[in-house]
GROMACS .gro file of C-alpha atoms in nm:
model
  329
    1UNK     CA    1  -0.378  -1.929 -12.907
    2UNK     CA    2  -0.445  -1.948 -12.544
    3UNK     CA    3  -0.083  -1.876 -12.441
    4UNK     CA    4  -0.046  -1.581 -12.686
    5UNK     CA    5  -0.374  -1.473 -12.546
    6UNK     CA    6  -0.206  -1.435 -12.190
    7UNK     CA    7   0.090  -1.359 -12.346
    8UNK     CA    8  -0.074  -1.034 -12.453
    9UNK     CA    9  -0.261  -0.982 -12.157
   10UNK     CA   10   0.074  -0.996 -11.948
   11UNK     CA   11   0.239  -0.696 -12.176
   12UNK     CA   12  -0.091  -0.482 -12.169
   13UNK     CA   13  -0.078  -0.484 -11.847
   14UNK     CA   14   0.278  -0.407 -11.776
   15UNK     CA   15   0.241  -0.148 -12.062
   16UNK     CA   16  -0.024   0.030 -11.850
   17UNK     CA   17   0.175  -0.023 -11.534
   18UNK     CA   18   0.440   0.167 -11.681
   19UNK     CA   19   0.242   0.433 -11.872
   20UNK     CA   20   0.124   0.499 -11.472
   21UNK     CA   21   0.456   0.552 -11.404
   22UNK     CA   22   0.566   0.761 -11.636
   23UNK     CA   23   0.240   0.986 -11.624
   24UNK     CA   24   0.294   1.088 -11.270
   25UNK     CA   25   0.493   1.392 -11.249
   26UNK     CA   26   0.809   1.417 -11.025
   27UNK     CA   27   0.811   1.485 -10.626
   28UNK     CA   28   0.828   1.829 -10.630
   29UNK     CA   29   1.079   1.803 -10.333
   30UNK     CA   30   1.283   1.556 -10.487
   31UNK     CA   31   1.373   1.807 -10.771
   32UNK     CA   32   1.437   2.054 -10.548
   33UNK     CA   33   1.646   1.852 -10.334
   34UNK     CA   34   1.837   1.664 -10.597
   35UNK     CA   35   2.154   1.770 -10.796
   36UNK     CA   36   2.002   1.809 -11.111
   37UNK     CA   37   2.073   2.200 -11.177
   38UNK     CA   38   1.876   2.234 -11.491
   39UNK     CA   39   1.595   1.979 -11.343
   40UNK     CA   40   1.574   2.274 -11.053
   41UNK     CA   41   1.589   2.533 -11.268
   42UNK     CA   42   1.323   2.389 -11.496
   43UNK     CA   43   1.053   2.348 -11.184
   44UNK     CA   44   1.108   2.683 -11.027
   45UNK     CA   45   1.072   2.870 -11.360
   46UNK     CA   46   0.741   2.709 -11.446
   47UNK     CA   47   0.664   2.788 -11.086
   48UNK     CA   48   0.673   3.115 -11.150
   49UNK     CA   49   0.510   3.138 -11.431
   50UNK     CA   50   0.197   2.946 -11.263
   51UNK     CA   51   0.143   3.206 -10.961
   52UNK     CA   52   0.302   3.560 -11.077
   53UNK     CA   53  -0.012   3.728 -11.084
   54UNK     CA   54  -0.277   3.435 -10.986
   55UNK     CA   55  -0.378   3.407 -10.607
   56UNK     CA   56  -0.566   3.098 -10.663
   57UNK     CA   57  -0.254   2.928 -10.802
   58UNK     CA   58  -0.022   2.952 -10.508
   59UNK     CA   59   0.077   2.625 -10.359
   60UNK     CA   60   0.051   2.701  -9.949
   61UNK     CA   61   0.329   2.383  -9.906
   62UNK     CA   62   0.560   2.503  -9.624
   63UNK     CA   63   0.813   2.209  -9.748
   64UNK     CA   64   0.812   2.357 -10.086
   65UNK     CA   65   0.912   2.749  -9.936
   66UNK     CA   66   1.126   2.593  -9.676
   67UNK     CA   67   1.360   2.394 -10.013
   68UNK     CA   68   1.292   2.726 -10.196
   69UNK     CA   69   1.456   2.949  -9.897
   70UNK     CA   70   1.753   2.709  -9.895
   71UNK     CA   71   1.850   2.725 -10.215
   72UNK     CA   72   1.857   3.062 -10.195
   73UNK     CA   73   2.039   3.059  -9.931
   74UNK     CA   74   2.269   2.834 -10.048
   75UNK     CA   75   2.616   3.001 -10.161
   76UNK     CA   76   2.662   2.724 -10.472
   77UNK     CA   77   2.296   2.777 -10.626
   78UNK     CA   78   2.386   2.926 -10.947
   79UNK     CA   79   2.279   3.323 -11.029
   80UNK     CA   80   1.990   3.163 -11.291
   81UNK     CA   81   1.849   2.976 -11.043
   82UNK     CA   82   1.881   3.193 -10.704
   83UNK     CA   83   1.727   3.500 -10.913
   84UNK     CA   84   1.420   3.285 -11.022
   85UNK     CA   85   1.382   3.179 -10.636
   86UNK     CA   86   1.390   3.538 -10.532
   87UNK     CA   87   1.136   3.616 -10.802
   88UNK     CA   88   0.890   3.320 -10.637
   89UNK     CA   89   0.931   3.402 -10.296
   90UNK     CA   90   0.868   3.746 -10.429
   91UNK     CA   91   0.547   3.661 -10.502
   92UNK     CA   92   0.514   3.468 -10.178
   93UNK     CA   93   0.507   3.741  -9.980
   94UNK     CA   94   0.187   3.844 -10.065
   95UNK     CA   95   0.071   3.578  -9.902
   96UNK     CA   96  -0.205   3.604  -9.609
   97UNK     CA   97  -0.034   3.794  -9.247
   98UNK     CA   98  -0.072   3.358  -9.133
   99UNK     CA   99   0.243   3.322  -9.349
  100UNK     CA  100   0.478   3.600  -9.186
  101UNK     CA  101   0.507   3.366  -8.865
  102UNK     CA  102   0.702   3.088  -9.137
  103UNK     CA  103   0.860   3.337  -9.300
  104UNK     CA  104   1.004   3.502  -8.993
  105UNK     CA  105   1.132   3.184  -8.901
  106UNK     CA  106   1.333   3.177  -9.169
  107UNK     CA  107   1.457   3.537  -9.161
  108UNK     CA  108   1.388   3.625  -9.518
  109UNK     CA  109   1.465   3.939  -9.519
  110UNK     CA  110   1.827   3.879  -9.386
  111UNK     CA  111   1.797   3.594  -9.687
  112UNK     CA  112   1.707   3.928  -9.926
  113UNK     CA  113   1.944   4.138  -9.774
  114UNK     CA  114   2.288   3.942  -9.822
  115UNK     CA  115   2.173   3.931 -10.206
  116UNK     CA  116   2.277   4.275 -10.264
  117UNK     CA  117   2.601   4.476 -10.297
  118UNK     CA  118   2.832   4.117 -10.400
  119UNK     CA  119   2.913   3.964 -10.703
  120UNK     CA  120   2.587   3.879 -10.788
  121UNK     CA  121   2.416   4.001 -11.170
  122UNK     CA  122   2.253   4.292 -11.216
  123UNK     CA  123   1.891   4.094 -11.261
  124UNK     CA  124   1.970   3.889 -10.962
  125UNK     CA  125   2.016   4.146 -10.719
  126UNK     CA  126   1.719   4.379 -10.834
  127UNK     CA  127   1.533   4.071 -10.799
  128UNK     CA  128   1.643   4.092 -10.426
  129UNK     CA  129   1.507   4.417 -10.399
  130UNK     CA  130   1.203   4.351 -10.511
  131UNK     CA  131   1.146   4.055 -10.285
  132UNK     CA  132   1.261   4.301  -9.991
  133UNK     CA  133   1.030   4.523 -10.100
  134UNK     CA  134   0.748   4.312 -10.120
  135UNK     CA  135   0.783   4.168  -9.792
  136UNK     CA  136   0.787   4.493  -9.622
  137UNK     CA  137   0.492   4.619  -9.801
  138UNK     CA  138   0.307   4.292  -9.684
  139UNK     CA  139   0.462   4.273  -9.355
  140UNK     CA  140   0.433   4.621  -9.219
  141UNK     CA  141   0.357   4.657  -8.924
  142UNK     CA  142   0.583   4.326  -8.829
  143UNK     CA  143   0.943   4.420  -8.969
  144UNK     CA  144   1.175   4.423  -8.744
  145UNK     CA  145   1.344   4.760  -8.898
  146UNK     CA  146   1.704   4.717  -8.684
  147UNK     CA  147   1.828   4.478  -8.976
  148UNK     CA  148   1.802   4.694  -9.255
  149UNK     CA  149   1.969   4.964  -9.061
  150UNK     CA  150   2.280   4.814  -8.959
  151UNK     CA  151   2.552   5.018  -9.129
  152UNK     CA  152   2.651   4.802  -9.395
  153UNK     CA  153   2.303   4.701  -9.508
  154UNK     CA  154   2.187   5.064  -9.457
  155UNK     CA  155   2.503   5.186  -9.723
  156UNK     CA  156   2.445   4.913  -9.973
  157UNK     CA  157   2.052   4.978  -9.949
  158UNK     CA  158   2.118   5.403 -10.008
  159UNK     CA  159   2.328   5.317 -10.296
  160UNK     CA  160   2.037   5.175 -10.517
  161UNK     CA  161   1.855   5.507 -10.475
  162UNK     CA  162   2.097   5.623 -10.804
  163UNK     CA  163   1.952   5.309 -10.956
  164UNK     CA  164   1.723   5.269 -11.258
  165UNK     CA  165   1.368   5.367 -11.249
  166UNK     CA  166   1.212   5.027 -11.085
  167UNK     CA  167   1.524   4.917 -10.869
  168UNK     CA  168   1.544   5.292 -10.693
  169UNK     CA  169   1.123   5.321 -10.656
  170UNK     CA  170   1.157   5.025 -10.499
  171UNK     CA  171   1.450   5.130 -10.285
  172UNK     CA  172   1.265   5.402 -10.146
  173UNK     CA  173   0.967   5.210 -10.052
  174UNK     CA  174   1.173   4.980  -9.875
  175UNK     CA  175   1.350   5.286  -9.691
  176UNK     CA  176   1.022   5.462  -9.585
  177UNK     CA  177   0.838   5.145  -9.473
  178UNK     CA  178   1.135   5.103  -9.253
  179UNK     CA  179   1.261   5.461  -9.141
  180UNK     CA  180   1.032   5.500  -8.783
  181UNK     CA  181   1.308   5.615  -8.558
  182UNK     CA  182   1.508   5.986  -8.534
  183UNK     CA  183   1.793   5.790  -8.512
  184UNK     CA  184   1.690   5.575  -8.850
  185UNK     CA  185   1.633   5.950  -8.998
  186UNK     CA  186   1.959   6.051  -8.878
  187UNK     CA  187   2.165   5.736  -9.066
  188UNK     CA  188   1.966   5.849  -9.351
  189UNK     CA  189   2.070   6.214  -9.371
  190UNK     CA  190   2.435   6.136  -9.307
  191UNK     CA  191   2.422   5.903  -9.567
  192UNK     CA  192   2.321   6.158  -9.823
  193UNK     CA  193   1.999   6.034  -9.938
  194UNK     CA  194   1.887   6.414  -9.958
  195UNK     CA  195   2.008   6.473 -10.348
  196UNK     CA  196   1.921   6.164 -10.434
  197UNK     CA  197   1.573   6.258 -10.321
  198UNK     CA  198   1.577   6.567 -10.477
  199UNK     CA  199   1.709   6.444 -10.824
  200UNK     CA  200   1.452   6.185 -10.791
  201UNK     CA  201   1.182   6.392 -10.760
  202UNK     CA  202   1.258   6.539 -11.116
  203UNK     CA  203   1.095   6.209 -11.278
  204UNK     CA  204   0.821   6.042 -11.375
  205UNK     CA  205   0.525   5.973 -11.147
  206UNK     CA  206   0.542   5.649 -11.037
  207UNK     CA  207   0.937   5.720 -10.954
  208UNK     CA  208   0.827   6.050 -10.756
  209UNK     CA  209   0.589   5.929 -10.541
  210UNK     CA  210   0.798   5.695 -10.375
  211UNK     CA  211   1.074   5.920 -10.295
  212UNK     CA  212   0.785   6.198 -10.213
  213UNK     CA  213   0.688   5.929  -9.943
  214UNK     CA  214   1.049   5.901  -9.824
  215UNK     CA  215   1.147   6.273  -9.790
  216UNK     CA  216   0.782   6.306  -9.589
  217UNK     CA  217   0.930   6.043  -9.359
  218UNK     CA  218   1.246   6.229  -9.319
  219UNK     CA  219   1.104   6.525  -9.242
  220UNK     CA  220   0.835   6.431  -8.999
  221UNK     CA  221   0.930   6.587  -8.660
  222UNK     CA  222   1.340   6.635  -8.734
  223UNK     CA  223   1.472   6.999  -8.738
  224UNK     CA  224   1.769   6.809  -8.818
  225UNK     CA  225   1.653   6.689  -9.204
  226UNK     CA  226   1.445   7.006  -9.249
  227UNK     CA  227   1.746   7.256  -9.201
  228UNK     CA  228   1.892   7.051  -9.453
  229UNK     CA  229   1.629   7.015  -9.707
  230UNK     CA  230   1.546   7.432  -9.666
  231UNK     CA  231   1.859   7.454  -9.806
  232UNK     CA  232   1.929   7.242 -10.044
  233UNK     CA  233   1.885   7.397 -10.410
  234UNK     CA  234   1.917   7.244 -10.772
  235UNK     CA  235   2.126   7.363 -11.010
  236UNK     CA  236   1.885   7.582 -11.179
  237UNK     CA  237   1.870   7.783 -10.793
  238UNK     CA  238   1.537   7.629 -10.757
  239UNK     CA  239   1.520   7.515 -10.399
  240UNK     CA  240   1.347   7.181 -10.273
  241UNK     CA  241   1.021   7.386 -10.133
  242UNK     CA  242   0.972   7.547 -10.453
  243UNK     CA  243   0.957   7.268 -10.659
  244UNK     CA  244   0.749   7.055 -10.415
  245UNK     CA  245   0.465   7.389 -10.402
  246UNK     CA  246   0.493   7.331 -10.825
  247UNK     CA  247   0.397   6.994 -10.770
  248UNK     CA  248   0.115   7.049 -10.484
  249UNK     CA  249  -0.001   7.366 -10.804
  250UNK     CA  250   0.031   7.174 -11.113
  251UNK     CA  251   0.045   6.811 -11.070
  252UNK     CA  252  -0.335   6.616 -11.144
  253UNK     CA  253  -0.233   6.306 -10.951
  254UNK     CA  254  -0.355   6.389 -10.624
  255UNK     CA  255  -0.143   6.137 -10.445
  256UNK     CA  256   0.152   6.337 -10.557
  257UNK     CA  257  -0.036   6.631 -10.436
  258UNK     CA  258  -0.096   6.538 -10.074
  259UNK     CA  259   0.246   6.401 -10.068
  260UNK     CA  260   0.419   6.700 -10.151
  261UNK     CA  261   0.206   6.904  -9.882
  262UNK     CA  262   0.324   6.695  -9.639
  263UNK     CA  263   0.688   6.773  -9.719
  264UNK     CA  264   0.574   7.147  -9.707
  265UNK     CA  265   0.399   7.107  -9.382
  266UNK     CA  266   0.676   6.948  -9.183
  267UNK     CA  267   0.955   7.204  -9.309
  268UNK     CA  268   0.696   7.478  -9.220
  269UNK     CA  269   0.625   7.333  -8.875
  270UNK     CA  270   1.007   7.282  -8.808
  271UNK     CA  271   1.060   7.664  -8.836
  272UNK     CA  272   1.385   7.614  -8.988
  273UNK     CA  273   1.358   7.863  -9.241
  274UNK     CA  274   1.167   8.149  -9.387
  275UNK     CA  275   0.871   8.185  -9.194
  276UNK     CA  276   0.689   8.424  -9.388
  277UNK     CA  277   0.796   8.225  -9.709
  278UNK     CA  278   0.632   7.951  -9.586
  279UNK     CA  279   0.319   8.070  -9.414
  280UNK     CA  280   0.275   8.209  -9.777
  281UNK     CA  281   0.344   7.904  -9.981
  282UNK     CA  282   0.122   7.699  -9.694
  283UNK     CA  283  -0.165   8.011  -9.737
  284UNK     CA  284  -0.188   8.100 -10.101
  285UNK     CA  285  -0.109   7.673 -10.206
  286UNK     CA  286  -0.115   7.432 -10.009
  287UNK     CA  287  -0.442   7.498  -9.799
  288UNK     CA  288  -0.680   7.549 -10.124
  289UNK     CA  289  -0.569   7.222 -10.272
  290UNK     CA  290  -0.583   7.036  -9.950
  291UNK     CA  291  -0.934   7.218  -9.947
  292UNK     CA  292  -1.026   7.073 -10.267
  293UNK     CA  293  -0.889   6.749 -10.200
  294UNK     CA  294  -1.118   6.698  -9.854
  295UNK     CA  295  -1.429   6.795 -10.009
  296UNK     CA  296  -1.697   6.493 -10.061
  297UNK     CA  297  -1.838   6.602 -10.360
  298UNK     CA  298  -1.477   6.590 -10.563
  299UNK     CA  299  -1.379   6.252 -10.704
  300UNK     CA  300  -1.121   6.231 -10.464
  301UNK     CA  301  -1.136   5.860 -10.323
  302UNK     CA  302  -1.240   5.885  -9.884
  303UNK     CA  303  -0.886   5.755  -9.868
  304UNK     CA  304  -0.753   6.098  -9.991
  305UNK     CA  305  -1.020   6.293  -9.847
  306UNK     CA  306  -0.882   6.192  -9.496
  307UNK     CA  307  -0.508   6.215  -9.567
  308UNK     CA  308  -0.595   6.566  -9.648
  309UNK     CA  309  -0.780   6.676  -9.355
  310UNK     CA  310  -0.576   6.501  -9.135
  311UNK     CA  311  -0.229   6.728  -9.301
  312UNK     CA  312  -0.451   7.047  -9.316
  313UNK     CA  313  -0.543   7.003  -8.899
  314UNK     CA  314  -0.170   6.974  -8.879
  315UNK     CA  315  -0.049   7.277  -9.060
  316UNK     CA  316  -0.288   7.438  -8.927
  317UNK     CA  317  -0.272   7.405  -8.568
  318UNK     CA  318  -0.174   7.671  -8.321
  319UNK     CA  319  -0.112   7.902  -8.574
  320UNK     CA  320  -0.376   8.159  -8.568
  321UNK     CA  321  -0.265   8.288  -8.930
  322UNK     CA  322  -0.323   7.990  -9.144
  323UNK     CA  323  -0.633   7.896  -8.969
  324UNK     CA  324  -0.810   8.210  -9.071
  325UNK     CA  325  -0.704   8.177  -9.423
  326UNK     CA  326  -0.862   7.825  -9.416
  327UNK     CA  327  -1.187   8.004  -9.294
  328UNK     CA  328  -1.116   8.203  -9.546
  329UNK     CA  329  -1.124   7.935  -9.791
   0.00000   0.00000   0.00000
């Protein structure tokens, strides 16, 4: 009885040794580093299930980014796999401004950028663009914008403007956050990104904005993209200017609104075109609503209320016209 009684206590405790064992889950690092495809593809997948969308989930482990950026990377990581990555480090660059230093390092938006235009699916490479474009809308004022517009990443990034509705919104934000330079408006124009603007700007909302943002860029101080927007027209013989004062007129959104001002401001300051067309469009339009849009007691957010003064002080300046119609007002 005593030896059966040791007996037992020998295999309850090697039972519980290797319950231990088998309760405690795999090295991270050691899946990702291992050959085990499906193993890989397993982790990264639940990964990104865990943080899309939860802050307080993200794991801040440099070693796990750093096996994350190599894979995708990595020429021989299969399209599954490399388009779940992009979807995590996606989400990774919303991390705190700390984290741009790491992901600098790595280059990641050269990673991003040799994702697109290849042989690559469909999913993977709008996954690309979305993890381009949320690193430059975290990463602002830190992009170093001479990558994106070297000519052959500048050409493959203009052709996903004719994309769907998500892949080209996204395109244009990417575009915009990175166009700060004549010469980047220049490689733009010649690139014809004008009627893909304009076409754009025939959708939906959130689609419209985004390119509303982009032609504003354009046109900011460059004769060059105003002569040609002045005289562009759409097939119906509606011109660019008279579709963007319908918007500033009819639309509610009033970020679509201030937007399309904009556009009308800079074509009107670059004296391009009509002059009395567009004092009247800025006079009898654009001014009111901007009016209306700086005024405290509206619901407009103080965000909006100072994008609008600040684009009515521009319109307005030096020209004695407009700034007694605004007294006017």
């Amino acid at each position: 009885l005593k030896n059966f009684q040791n007996k037992t206590t020998v295999n309850i405790a090697m039972e519980m040794e290797l319950s231990m064992v088998q309760d405690t889950p795999p090295d991270p690092i050691d899946i990702l580093t291992s050959e085990d495809e499906a193993s890989k593809l397993s982790y990264v997948t639940q990964l990104k299930h865990t943080i899309i969308g939860n802050k307080s989930r993200k794991i801040h482990s440099l070693s796990i980014l750093s096996r994350l950026i190599s894979l995708t990377e990595n020429q021989s990581t299969s399209d599954q796999l490399l388009s779940e990555c992009l979807v995590v480090l996606a989400s990774y660059c919303y991390l705190p401004l700390e984290a741009w230093a790491f992901f600098k390092h790595h280059d990641l938006p050269s990673i991003f950028l040799a994702k697109l235009g290849g042989h690559l699916s469909k999913r993977t490479t709008h996954n690309a663009i979305y993890a381009l474009a949320s690193y430059c809308k975290n990463f602002t004022e830190h992009l170093d914008v001479d990558i994106f517009y070297r000519e052959d990443n500048l050409s493959t990034l203009v052709s996903y403007l004719d994309g769907a509705i998500r892949v080209s919104q996204q395109t244009a934000v990417i575009l915009q956050l990175t166009c700060t330079t004549h010469t980047h408006q220049l490689k733009l124009l010649n690139l014809g990104v004008i009627p893909k603007i304009a076409n754009k700007l025939l959708q939906i909302n959130t689609v419209r904005q985004s390119f509303l943002d982009l032609l504003a860029t354009l046109l900011a101080d460059n004769l060059d993209v105003s002569l040609v927007v002045s005289q562009y027209a759409y097939s119906t013989g509606i011109n660019i200017s008279e579709h963007l004062t319908d918007l500033v007129v009819r639309e509610v959104d009033p970020y679509i609104k201030l937007s399309a001002s904009r556009c009308l401001v800079s074509t009107f300051l670059s004296q391009v075109s009509d002059r009395d067309f567009n004092t009247n469009i800025l006079k009898y339009h654009v001014l009111p609503r901007l009016v209306a849009l700086s005024k405290p007691e509206t619901d407009s957010s103080y965000v909006i209320q100072c994008q609008a003064v600040n684009i009515l002080c521009r319109a307005i300046e030096g020209d004695t016209e407009l700034q007694q119609s605004l007294a006017v007002t």
